[in-house]
PDB file of C-alpha atoms in Angstrom:
ATOM      1  CA  GLU A  12     104.677 114.719 144.704  1.00 40.00           C
ATOM      2  CA  GLU A  13     106.348 116.074 141.622  1.00 49.00           C
ATOM      3  CA  TYR A  14     106.275 119.866 141.481  1.00 42.00           C
ATOM      4  CA  PHE A  15     106.439 120.129 137.702  1.00 52.00           C
ATOM      5  CA  MET A  16     105.283 117.373 135.374  1.00 63.00           C
ATOM      6  CA  MET A  17     106.925 117.870 131.968  1.00 81.00           C
ATOM      7  CA  LYS A  18     104.831 117.286 128.899  1.00 94.00           C
ATOM      8  CA  ARG A  19     106.585 115.042 126.371  1.00 95.00           C
ATOM      9  CA  PHE A  20     106.970 115.058 122.596  1.00 97.00           C
ATOM     10  CA  LEU A  21     108.208 111.804 121.046  1.00 97.00           C
ATOM     11  CA  VAL A  22     109.596 111.749 117.492  1.00 98.00           C
ATOM     12  CA  MET A  23     109.473 108.309 115.887  1.00 97.00           C
ATOM     13  CA  ARG A  24     112.214 107.765 113.284  1.00 96.00           C
ATOM     14  CA  GLY A  25     112.554 104.793 110.957  1.00 94.00           C
ATOM     15  CA  LEU A  26     111.976 103.305 107.553  1.00 91.00           C
ATOM     16  CA  SER A  27     108.617 102.025 106.360  1.00 87.00           C
ATOM     17  CA  GLY A  28     107.965  98.667 108.023  1.00 88.00           C
ATOM     18  CA  SER A  29     110.400  99.254 110.911  1.00 91.00           C
ATOM     19  CA  GLY A  30     107.652  99.103 113.535  1.00 92.00           C
ATOM     20  CA  LYS A  31     107.190 102.829 114.230  1.00 94.00           C
ATOM     21  CA  SER A  32     103.404 102.729 114.203  1.00 92.00           C
ATOM     22  CA  THR A  33     103.296  99.626 116.403  1.00 94.00           C
ATOM     23  CA  ALA A  34     105.682 101.264 118.891  1.00 95.00           C
ATOM     24  CA  SER A  35     103.655 104.499 118.736  1.00 97.00           C
ATOM     25  CA  LYS A  36     100.463 102.633 119.624  1.00 96.00           C
ATOM     26  CA  GLN A  37     102.248 100.884 122.505  1.00 96.00           C
ATOM     27  CA  LYS A  38     103.502 104.236 123.864  1.00 96.00           C
ATOM     28  CA  LEU A  39      99.988 105.674 123.504  1.00 97.00           C
ATOM     29  CA  GLU A  40      98.460 102.744 125.430  1.00 96.00           C
ATOM     30  CA  GLU A  41     101.123 102.965 128.170  1.00 95.00           C
ATOM     31  CA  ALA A  42     100.445 106.686 128.580  1.00 94.00           C
ATOM     32  CA  GLU A  43      96.685 106.216 128.712  1.00 95.00           C
ATOM     33  CA  LYS A  44      97.002 103.398 131.280  1.00 95.00           C
ATOM     34  CA  ALA A  45      99.040 105.846 133.393  1.00 92.00           C
ATOM     35  CA  GLY A  46      96.148 108.316 133.181  1.00 93.00           C
ATOM     36  CA  LEU A  47      97.835 110.630 130.675  1.00 94.00           C
ATOM     37  CA  HIS A  48      96.221 112.342 127.706  1.00 95.00           C
ATOM     38  CA  ALA A  49      98.124 111.181 124.584  1.00 97.00           C
ATOM     39  CA  ILE A  50      97.811 111.470 120.806  1.00 98.00           C
ATOM     40  CA  ILE A  51      99.582 110.215 117.669  1.00 98.00           C
ATOM     41  CA  CYS A  52     100.145 112.582 114.730  1.00 98.00           C
ATOM     42  CA  SER A  53     100.925 110.853 111.427  1.00 97.00           C
ATOM     43  CA  ALA A  54     100.861 111.902 107.791  1.00 95.00           C
ATOM     44  CA  ASP A  55      99.634 108.357 107.036  1.00 92.00           C
ATOM     45  CA  ASP A  56      96.264 109.228 108.608  1.00 94.00           C
ATOM     46  CA  TYR A  57      95.551 111.449 105.608  1.00 94.00           C
ATOM     47  CA  PHE A  58      95.610 108.402 103.311  1.00 91.00           C
ATOM     48  CA  VAL A  59      93.219 106.225 105.321  1.00 90.00           C
ATOM     49  CA  ARG A  60      89.737 106.159 103.840  1.00 89.00           C
ATOM     50  CA  ASP A  61      87.080 103.803 105.218  1.00 91.00           C
ATOM     51  CA  GLY A  62      89.770 101.905 107.127  1.00 86.00           C
ATOM     52  CA  LYS A  63      91.938 101.315 104.043  1.00 87.00           C
ATOM     53  CA  TYR A  64      95.334 102.885 103.375  1.00 85.00           C
ATOM     54  CA  GLU A  65      95.410 104.419  99.881  1.00 86.00           C
ATOM     55  CA  PHE A  66      98.658 106.329  99.304  1.00 84.00           C
ATOM     56  CA  ARG A  67      98.641 109.105  96.708  1.00 86.00           C
ATOM     57  CA  GLY A  68     102.088 110.616  96.185  1.00 83.00           C
ATOM     58  CA  ASN A  69     100.684 113.825  94.740  1.00 91.00           C
ATOM     59  CA  LYS A  70      98.962 114.472  98.110  1.00 93.00           C
ATOM     60  CA  LEU A  71     102.034 113.933 100.322  1.00 91.00           C
ATOM     61  CA  ASN A  72     102.642 117.654 100.981  1.00 94.00           C
ATOM     62  CA  GLU A  73      99.008 118.093 101.960  1.00 96.00           C
ATOM     63  CA  ALA A  74      99.250 115.059 104.267  1.00 96.00           C
ATOM     64  CA  HIS A  75     102.264 116.558 106.022  1.00 96.00           C
ATOM     65  CA  ARG A  76     100.549 119.958 106.372  1.00 97.00           C
ATOM     66  CA  GLU A  77      97.540 118.246 107.953  1.00 97.00           C
ATOM     67  CA  CYS A  78      99.837 116.265 110.283  1.00 98.00           C
ATOM     68  CA  PHE A  79     101.621 119.440 111.406  1.00 98.00           C
ATOM     69  CA  ALA A  80      98.290 121.199 112.033  1.00 98.00           C
ATOM     70  CA  LYS A  81      97.109 118.254 114.175  1.00 98.00           C
ATOM     71  CA  PHE A  82     100.423 118.404 116.078  1.00 98.00           C
ATOM     72  CA  VAL A  83     100.082 122.153 116.786  1.00 98.00           C
ATOM     73  CA  ASP A  84      96.490 121.635 117.943  1.00 97.00           C
ATOM     74  CA  ALA A  85      97.636 118.804 120.247  1.00 97.00           C
ATOM     75  CA  LEU A  86     100.230 121.052 121.898  1.00 96.00           C
ATOM     76  CA  THR A  87      97.544 123.561 122.812  1.00 94.00           C
ATOM     77  CA  GLU A  88      94.788 121.111 123.778  1.00 95.00           C
ATOM     78  CA  GLY A  89      96.281 119.747 126.991  1.00 91.00           C
ATOM     79  CA  TYR A  90      97.941 116.558 125.804  1.00 96.00           C
ATOM     80  CA  ASP A  91     100.648 115.131 128.084  1.00 96.00           C
ATOM     81  CA  LEU A  92     102.272 113.066 125.320  1.00 97.00           C
ATOM     82  CA  VAL A  93     102.350 113.922 121.616  1.00 98.00           C
ATOM     83  CA  ILE A  94     103.849 111.312 119.280  1.00 98.00           C
ATOM     84  CA  LEU A  95     105.007 112.102 115.733  1.00 98.00           C
ATOM     85  CA  ASP A  96     104.757 108.872 113.722  1.00 97.00           C
ATOM     86  CA  ASN A  97     106.399 109.680 110.367  1.00 96.00           C
ATOM     87  CA  THR A  98     109.632 108.293 108.877  1.00 94.00           C
ATOM     88  CA  ASN A  99     111.623 111.428 109.853  1.00 97.00           C
ATOM     89  CA  ILE A 100     114.740 110.220 108.021  1.00 96.00           C
ATOM     90  CA  LYS A 101     116.198 113.683 107.425  1.00 96.00           C
ATOM     91  CA  VAL A 102     116.551 116.243 110.225  1.00 97.00           C
ATOM     92  CA  GLU A 103     114.680 118.877 108.198  1.00 96.00           C
ATOM     93  CA  GLU A 104     111.598 116.608 108.278  1.00 96.00           C
ATOM     94  CA  PHE A 105     111.138 117.020 112.033  1.00 97.00           C
ATOM     95  CA  GLU A 106     113.244 119.970 113.237  1.00 97.00           C
ATOM     96  CA  LEU A 107     110.344 122.447 113.109  1.00 97.00           C
ATOM     97  CA  TYR A 108     108.239 120.042 115.200  1.00 98.00           C
ATOM     98  CA  VAL A 109     111.034 119.939 117.806  1.00 97.00           C
ATOM     99  CA  LYS A 110     111.313 123.742 117.951  1.00 97.00           C
ATOM    100  CA  VAL A 111     107.559 124.258 118.267  1.00 97.00           C
ATOM    101  CA  ALA A 112     107.226 121.520 120.909  1.00 97.00           C
ATOM    102  CA  ARG A 113     109.963 123.146 122.973  1.00 95.00           C
ATOM    103  CA  LEU A 114     108.301 126.557 122.643  1.00 95.00           C
ATOM    104  CA  ALA A 115     105.134 124.937 124.011  1.00 95.00           C
ATOM    105  CA  GLY A 116     107.082 123.633 127.027  1.00 94.00           C
ATOM    106  CA  PHE A 117     107.410 119.998 125.970  1.00 96.00           C
ATOM    107  CA  SER A 118     110.509 117.890 126.572  1.00 95.00           C
ATOM    108  CA  VAL A 119     111.641 116.117 123.404  1.00 96.00           C
ATOM    109  CA  SER A 120     112.903 112.600 122.810  1.00 96.00           C
ATOM    110  CA  ALA A 121     113.245 110.426 119.717  1.00 96.00           C
ATOM    111  CA  LEU A 122     112.820 106.697 119.256  1.00 96.00           C
ATOM    112  CA  GLU A 123     114.990 105.528 116.357  1.00 94.00           C
ATOM    113  CA  LYS A 124     114.492 102.262 114.529  1.00 92.00           C
ATOM    114  CA  LYS A 125     117.506 101.629 112.292  1.00 90.00           C
ATOM    115  CA  PRO A 126     118.165  98.285 110.583  1.00 91.00           C
ATOM    116  CA  LYS A 127     121.397  96.590 111.655  1.00 90.00           C
ATOM    117  CA  ASP A 128     121.926  95.183 108.159  1.00 90.00           C
ATOM    118  CA  ASP A 129     120.311  94.608 104.769  1.00 89.00           C
ATOM    119  CA  ALA A 130     118.653  91.365 105.920  1.00 91.00           C
ATOM    120  CA  GLU A 131     116.763  93.253 108.637  1.00 91.00           C
ATOM    121  CA  LEU A 132     115.846  95.976 106.135  1.00 90.00           C
ATOM    122  CA  LEU A 133     114.433  93.240 103.838  1.00 90.00           C
ATOM    123  CA  SER A 134     112.387  91.701 106.662  1.00 90.00           C
ATOM    124  CA  TRP A 135     110.942  95.124 107.497  1.00 88.00           C
ATOM    125  CA  HIS A 136     110.105  95.684 103.835  1.00 87.00           C
ATOM    126  CA  LYS A 137     108.197  92.383 103.690  1.00 87.00           C
ATOM    127  CA  ARG A 138     105.976  93.356 106.624  1.00 84.00           C
ATOM    128  CA  CYS A 139     105.406  96.929 105.472  1.00 81.00           C
ATOM    129  CA  VAL A 140     101.710  97.586 104.800  1.00 77.00           C
ATOM    130  CA  HIS A 141     102.325 100.636 102.595  1.00 76.00           C
ATOM    131  CA  ASP A 142     103.660  98.940  99.425  1.00 78.00           C
ATOM    132  CA  VAL A 143     106.770 101.131  99.314  1.00 84.00           C
ATOM    133  CA  PRO A 144     109.120  99.747  96.613  1.00 88.00           C
ATOM    134  CA  LEU A 145     112.316  98.193  97.990  1.00 89.00           C
ATOM    135  CA  ASP A 146     114.549 100.555  95.988  1.00 90.00           C
ATOM    136  CA  LYS A 147     112.721 103.533  97.563  1.00 90.00           C
ATOM    137  CA  VAL A 148     113.218 102.085 101.063  1.00 89.00           C
ATOM    138  CA  ARG A 149     116.935 101.551 100.386  1.00 91.00           C
ATOM    139  CA  SER A 150     117.218 105.079  98.982  1.00 92.00           C
ATOM    140  CA  ARG A 151     115.583 106.502 102.121  1.00 91.00           C
ATOM    141  CA  TRP A 152     117.970 104.444 104.281  1.00 92.00           C
ATOM    142  CA  GLN A 153     120.920 105.984 102.432  1.00 93.00           C
ATOM    143  CA  GLN A 154     119.468 109.440 103.206  1.00 94.00           C
ATOM    144  CA  TRP A 155     119.373 108.799 106.997  1.00 94.00           C
ATOM    145  CA  GLU A 156     120.742 111.698 109.029  1.00 95.00           C
ATOM    146  CA  ASP A 157     121.820 111.203 112.630  1.00 93.00           C
ATOM    147  CA  MET A 158     120.282 113.400 115.281  1.00 92.00           C
ATOM    148  CA  PRO A 159     122.501 116.495 115.631  1.00 92.00           C
ATOM    149  CA  LYS A 160     123.940 116.873 119.140  1.00 91.00           C
ATOM    150  CA  SER A 161     123.067 120.579 118.977  1.00 90.00           C
ATOM    151  CA  MET A 162     119.362 119.618 118.886  1.00 90.00           C
ATOM    152  CA  LYS A 163     119.713 118.175 122.414  1.00 89.00           C
ATOM    153  CA  VAL A 164     117.159 115.431 121.875  1.00 90.00           C
ATOM    154  CA  GLU A 165     117.324 112.295 124.020  1.00 88.00           C
ATOM    155  CA  VAL A 166     117.504 109.303 121.651  1.00 90.00           C
ATOM    156  CA  ILE A 167     115.877 106.153 122.996  1.00 85.00           C
ATOM    157  CA  GLN A 168     115.939 102.712 121.381  1.00 73.00           C
TER     158      GLN A 168
END
């Protein structure tokens, strides 16, 4: 019997269409099958109305505020696994989440989905359901920041 069961926070990182949301749902299902209480926090949820995704760029900050509030609530509501399903390309986009999760006693890991080449990036873009223009996806890819070693986050593939 394990004396101390660590709660986990998983940061998904990747471009639009890379499969983050699919992987998040798989992790959620695995956790629930194991009897754990799990939740996904995503800014995308803000843009879903009546089952349809309707992105509004002028509401992006509000979407991220709502996502962070859901995340903080999840940390205090007894969840065993909290998944952050945003692109998280730049470190500043998720570093506060990592700090707060650690303060709440969660271990932190990140699942990174990086394209190996432009052909893979193009295939991801074709399957993306969010209609993000290809030049925007490429621009975000150029902005990618590697996980700083000082953050001490286990990176899983």
